[in-house]
CSV table of C-alpha atoms in Angstrom, one decimal:
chain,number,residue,atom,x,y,z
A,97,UNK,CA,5.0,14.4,-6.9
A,98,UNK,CA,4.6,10.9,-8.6
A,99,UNK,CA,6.9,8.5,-10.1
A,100,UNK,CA,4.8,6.4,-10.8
A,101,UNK,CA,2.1,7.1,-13.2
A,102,UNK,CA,-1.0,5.4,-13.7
A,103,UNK,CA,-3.5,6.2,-17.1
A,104,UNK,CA,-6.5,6.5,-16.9
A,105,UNK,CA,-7.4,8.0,-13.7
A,106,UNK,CA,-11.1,7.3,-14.1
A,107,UNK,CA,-13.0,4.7,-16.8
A,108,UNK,CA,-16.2,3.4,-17.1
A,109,UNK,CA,-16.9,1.0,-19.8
A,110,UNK,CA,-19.9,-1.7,-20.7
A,111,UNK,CA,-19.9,-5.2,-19.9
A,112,UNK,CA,-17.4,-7.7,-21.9
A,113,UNK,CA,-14.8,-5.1,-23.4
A,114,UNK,CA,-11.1,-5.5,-22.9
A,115,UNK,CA,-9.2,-2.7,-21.0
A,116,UNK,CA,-5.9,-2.5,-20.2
A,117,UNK,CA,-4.7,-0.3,-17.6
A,118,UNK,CA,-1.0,1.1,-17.8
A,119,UNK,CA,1.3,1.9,-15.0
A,120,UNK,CA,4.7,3.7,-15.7
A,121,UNK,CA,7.5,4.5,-13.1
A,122,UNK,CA,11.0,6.3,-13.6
A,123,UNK,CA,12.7,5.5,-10.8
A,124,UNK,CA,14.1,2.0,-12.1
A,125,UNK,CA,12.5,0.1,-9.9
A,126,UNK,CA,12.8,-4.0,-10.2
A,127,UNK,CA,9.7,-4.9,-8.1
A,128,UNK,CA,5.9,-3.7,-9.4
A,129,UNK,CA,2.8,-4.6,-8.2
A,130,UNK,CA,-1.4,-4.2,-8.4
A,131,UNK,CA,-3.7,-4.2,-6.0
A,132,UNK,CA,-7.1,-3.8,-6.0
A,133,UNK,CA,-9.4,-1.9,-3.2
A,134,UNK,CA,-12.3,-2.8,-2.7
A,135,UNK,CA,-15.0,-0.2,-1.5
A,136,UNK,CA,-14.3,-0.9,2.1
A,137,UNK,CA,-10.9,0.1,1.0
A,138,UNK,CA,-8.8,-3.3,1.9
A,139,UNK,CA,-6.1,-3.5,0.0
A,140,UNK,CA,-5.1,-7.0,-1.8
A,141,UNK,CA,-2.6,-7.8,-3.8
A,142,UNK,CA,-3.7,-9.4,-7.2
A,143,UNK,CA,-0.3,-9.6,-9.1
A,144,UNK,CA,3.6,-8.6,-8.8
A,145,UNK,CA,6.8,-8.8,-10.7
A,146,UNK,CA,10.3,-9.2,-10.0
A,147,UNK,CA,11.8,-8.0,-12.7
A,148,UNK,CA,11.5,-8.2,-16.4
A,149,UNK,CA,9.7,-11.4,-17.7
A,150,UNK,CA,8.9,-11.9,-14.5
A,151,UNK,CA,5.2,-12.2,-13.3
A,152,UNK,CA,2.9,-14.1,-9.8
A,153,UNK,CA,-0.5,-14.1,-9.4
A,154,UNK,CA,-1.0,-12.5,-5.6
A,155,UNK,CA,-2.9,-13.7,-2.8
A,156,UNK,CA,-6.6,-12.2,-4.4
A,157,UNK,CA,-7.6,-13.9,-7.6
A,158,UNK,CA,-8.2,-12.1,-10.0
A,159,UNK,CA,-9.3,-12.7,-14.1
A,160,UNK,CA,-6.9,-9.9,-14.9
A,161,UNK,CA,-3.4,-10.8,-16.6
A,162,UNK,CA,-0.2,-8.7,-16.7
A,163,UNK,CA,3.0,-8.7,-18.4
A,164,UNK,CA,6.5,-6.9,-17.9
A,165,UNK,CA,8.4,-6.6,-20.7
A,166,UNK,CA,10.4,-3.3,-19.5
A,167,UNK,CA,11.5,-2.4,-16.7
A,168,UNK,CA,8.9,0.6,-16.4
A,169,UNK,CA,6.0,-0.8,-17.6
A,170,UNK,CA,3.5,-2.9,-15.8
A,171,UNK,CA,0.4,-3.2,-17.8
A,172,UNK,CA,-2.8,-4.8,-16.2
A,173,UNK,CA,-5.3,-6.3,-18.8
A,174,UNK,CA,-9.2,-7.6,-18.5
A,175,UNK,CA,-9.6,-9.5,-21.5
A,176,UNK,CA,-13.5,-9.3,-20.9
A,177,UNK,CA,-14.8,-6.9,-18.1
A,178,UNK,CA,-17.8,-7.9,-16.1
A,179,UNK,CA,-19.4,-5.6,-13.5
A,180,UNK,CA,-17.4,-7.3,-10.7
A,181,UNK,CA,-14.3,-5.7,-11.1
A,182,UNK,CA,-15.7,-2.8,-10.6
A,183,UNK,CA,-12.5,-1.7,-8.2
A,184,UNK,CA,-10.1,0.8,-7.6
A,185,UNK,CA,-7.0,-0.6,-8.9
A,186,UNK,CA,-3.5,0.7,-7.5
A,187,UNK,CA,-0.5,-0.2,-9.0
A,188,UNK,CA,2.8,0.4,-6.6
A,189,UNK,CA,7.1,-0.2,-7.3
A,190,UNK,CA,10.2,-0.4,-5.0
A,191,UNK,CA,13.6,-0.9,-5.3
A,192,UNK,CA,15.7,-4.4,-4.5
A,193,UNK,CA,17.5,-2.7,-1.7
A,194,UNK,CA,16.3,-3.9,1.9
A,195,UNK,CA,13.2,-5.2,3.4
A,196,UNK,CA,12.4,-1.5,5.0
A,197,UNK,CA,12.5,-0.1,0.8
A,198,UNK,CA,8.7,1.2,0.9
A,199,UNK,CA,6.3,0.6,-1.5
A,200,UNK,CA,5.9,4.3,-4.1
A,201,UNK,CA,2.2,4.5,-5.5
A,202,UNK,CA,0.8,5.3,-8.2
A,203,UNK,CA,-2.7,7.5,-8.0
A,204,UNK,CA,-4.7,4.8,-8.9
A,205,UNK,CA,-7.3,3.6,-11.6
A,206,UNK,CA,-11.0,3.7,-10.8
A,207,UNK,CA,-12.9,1.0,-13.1
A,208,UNK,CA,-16.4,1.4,-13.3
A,209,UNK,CA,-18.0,-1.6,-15.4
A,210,UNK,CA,-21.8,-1.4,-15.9
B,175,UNK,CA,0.0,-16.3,7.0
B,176,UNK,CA,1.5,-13.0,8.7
B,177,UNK,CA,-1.7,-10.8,9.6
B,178,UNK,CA,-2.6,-7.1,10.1
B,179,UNK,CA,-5.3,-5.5,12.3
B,180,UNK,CA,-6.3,-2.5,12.7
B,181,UNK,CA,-9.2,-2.5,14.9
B,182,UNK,CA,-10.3,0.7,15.0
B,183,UNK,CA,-12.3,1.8,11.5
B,184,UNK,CA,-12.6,5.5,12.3
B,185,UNK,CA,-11.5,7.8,14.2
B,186,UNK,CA,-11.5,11.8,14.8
B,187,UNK,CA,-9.3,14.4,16.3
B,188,UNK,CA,-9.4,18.0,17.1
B,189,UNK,CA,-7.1,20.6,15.0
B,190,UNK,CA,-4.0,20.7,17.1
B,191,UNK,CA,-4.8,17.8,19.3
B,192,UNK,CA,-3.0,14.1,19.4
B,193,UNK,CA,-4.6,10.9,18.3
B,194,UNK,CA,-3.2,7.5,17.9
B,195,UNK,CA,-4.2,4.9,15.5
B,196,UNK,CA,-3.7,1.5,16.7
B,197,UNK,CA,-2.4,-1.1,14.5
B,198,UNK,CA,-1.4,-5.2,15.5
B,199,UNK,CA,-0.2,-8.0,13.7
B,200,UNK,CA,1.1,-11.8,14.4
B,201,UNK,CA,4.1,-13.2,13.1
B,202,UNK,CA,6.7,-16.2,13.5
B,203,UNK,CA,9.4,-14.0,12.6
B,204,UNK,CA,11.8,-12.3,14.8
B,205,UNK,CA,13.1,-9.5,12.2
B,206,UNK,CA,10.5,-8.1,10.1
B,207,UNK,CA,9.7,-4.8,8.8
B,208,UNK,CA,6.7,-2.3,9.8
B,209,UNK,CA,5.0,0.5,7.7
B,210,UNK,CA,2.2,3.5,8.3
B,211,UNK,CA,0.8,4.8,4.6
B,212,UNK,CA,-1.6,7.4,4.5
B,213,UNK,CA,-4.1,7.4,1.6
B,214,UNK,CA,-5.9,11.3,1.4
B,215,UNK,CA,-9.0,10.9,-0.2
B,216,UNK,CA,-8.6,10.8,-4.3
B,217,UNK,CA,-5.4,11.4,-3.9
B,218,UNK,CA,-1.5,9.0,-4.5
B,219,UNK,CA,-0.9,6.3,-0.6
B,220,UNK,CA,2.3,7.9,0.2
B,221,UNK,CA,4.9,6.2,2.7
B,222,UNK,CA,4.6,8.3,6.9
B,223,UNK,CA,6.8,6.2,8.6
B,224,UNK,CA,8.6,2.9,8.7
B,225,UNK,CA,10.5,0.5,11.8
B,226,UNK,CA,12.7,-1.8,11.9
B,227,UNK,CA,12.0,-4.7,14.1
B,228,UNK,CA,15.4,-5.0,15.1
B,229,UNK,CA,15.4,-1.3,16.7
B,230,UNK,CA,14.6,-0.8,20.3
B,231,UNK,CA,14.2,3.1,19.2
B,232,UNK,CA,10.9,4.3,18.1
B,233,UNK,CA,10.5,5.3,14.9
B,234,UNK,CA,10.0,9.8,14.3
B,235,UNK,CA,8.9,12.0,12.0
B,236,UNK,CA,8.1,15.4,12.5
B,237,UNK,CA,4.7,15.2,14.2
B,238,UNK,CA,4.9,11.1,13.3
B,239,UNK,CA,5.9,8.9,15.9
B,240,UNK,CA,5.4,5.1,16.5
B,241,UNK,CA,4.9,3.2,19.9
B,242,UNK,CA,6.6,-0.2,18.6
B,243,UNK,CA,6.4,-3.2,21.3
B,244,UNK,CA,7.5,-6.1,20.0
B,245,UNK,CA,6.5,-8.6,22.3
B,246,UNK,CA,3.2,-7.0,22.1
B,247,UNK,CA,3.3,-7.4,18.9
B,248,UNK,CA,1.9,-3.8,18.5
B,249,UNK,CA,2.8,-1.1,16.5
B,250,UNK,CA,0.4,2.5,16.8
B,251,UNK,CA,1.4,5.7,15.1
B,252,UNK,CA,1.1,8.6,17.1
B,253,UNK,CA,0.0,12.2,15.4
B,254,UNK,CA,0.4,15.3,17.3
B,255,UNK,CA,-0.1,18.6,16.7
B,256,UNK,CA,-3.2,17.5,13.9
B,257,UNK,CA,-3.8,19.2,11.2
B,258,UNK,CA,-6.2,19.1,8.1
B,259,UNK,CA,-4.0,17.8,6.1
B,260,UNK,CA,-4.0,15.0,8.0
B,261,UNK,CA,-7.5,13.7,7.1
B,262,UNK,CA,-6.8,10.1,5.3
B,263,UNK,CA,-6.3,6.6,5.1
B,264,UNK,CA,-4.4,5.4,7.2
B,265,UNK,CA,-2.5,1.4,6.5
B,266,UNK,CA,-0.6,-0.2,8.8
B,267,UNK,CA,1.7,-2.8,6.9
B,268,UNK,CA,4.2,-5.6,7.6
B,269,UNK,CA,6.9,-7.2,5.6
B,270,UNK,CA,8.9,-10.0,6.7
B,271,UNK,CA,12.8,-10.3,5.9
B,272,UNK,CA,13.2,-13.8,4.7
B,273,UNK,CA,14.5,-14.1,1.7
B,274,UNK,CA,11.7,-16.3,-0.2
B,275,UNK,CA,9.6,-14.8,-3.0
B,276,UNK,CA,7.5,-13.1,-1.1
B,277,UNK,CA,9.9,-10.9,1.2
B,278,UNK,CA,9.4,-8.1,-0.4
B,279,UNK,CA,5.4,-8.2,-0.4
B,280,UNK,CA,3.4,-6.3,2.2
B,281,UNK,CA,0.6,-7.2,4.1
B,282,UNK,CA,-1.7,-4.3,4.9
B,283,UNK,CA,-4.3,-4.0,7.6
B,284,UNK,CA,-8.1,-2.9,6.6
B,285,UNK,CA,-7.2,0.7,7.4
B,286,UNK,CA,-8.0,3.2,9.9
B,287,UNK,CA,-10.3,6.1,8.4
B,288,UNK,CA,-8.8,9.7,10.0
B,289,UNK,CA,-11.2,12.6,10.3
B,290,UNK,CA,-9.6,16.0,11.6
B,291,UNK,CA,-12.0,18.3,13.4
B,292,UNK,CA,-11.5,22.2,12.7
């Protein structure tokens, strides 16, 4: 049972449109992230927050931009898509209690950009 | 850079058998943080077990145990009693404990691909 909520599940849309993907949790967390998998299904983290107002670039670059405004709401944008981020995006949250605090997933956005 | 390896892609296991997935990683740090996710295909990465570096005691979980060695530097989950169900994913990750920026980011190995054999 999820959490965290990710919308949409599935998307495929032409070269150059802008897409935002939205992430929701309810569990208060501080801490959000996004990773992308790639189809060899490596994980890499493209951008996290720490809190509202709060945003880093992760260790993968990525074109995308994000923004965290509330507390539950971590919303990834491609201002123009391009066949290359084709992906699997994940988007994940945990709490500011210790290091051992997992990471809770969301179920993940599949971008298909033709 | 902390780094993760998993250096086995795939692996398969009888119904009711035990299989261990290996996972190793390098660090500077002498307290750190240790995590298996499994990932079921289409389905949410959910949290199987986590270890403290600064336990001697292995990690357990119902049928999910851990062989941590520190000085090894190697961490492997142990599954027993396998089940369908257990067909996945499945990410070792590390997370360090200093108190920079990036403590509370993990670093995932490449993953470990689990097939279960009726």
């Amino acid at each position: 049972e999820a959490d965290i909520y990710q919308t949409p599940r599935y998307l495929v849309i032409g070269t150059g449109k802008k897409i935002t993907l939205e992430c929701s949790q309810t569990m208060g967390h501080d801490k959000m992230y996004w990773y992308q998998q790639d189809p060899g299904m490596e994980l890499h983290l493209i951008h996290y927050s720490y809190g509202v107002n709060s945003t880093e670039k992760g260790d993968l670059s990525s074109e995308s931009t994000v923004s965290r405004i509330r507390t539950e709401h971590f919303p990834l944008t491609l201002e123009s898509a391009r066949p290359s981020h084709t992906s699997q995006y994940l988007c994940a949250s945990s709490d500011s209690g210790w290091g051992n605090s997992p990471l809770h997933f969301g179920n993940g956005t599949r971008l298909t950009v033709t | 850079a902390q780094t993760v390896t998993q250096s086995q892609p795939e692996m398969s296991v009888q119904e009711a058998e035990t299989v261990t997935l290996s996972c190793t990683y390098d660090t500077s740090e002498s307290d750190y943080y240790l995590f298996w996710y499994k990932q079921p295909p289409s389905r949410q990465m959910i949290l199987v077990i986590r270890q403290e570096a600064y336990k001697q005691q292995n990690a357990t979980e119902n049928r999910f145990s851990v062989n941590f060695q520190k000085a090894a530097k190697s961490f492997s989950l142990k599954i027993s009693d396998s089940q369908l169900g257990d067909a996945a994913m499945y990410f070792c990750a590390y997370r360090g404990s200093y108190s920079g920026a990036g403590s509370y980011q993990l670093t995932f190995g490449k993953g470990t691909k689990l097939s279960v054999i009726p």
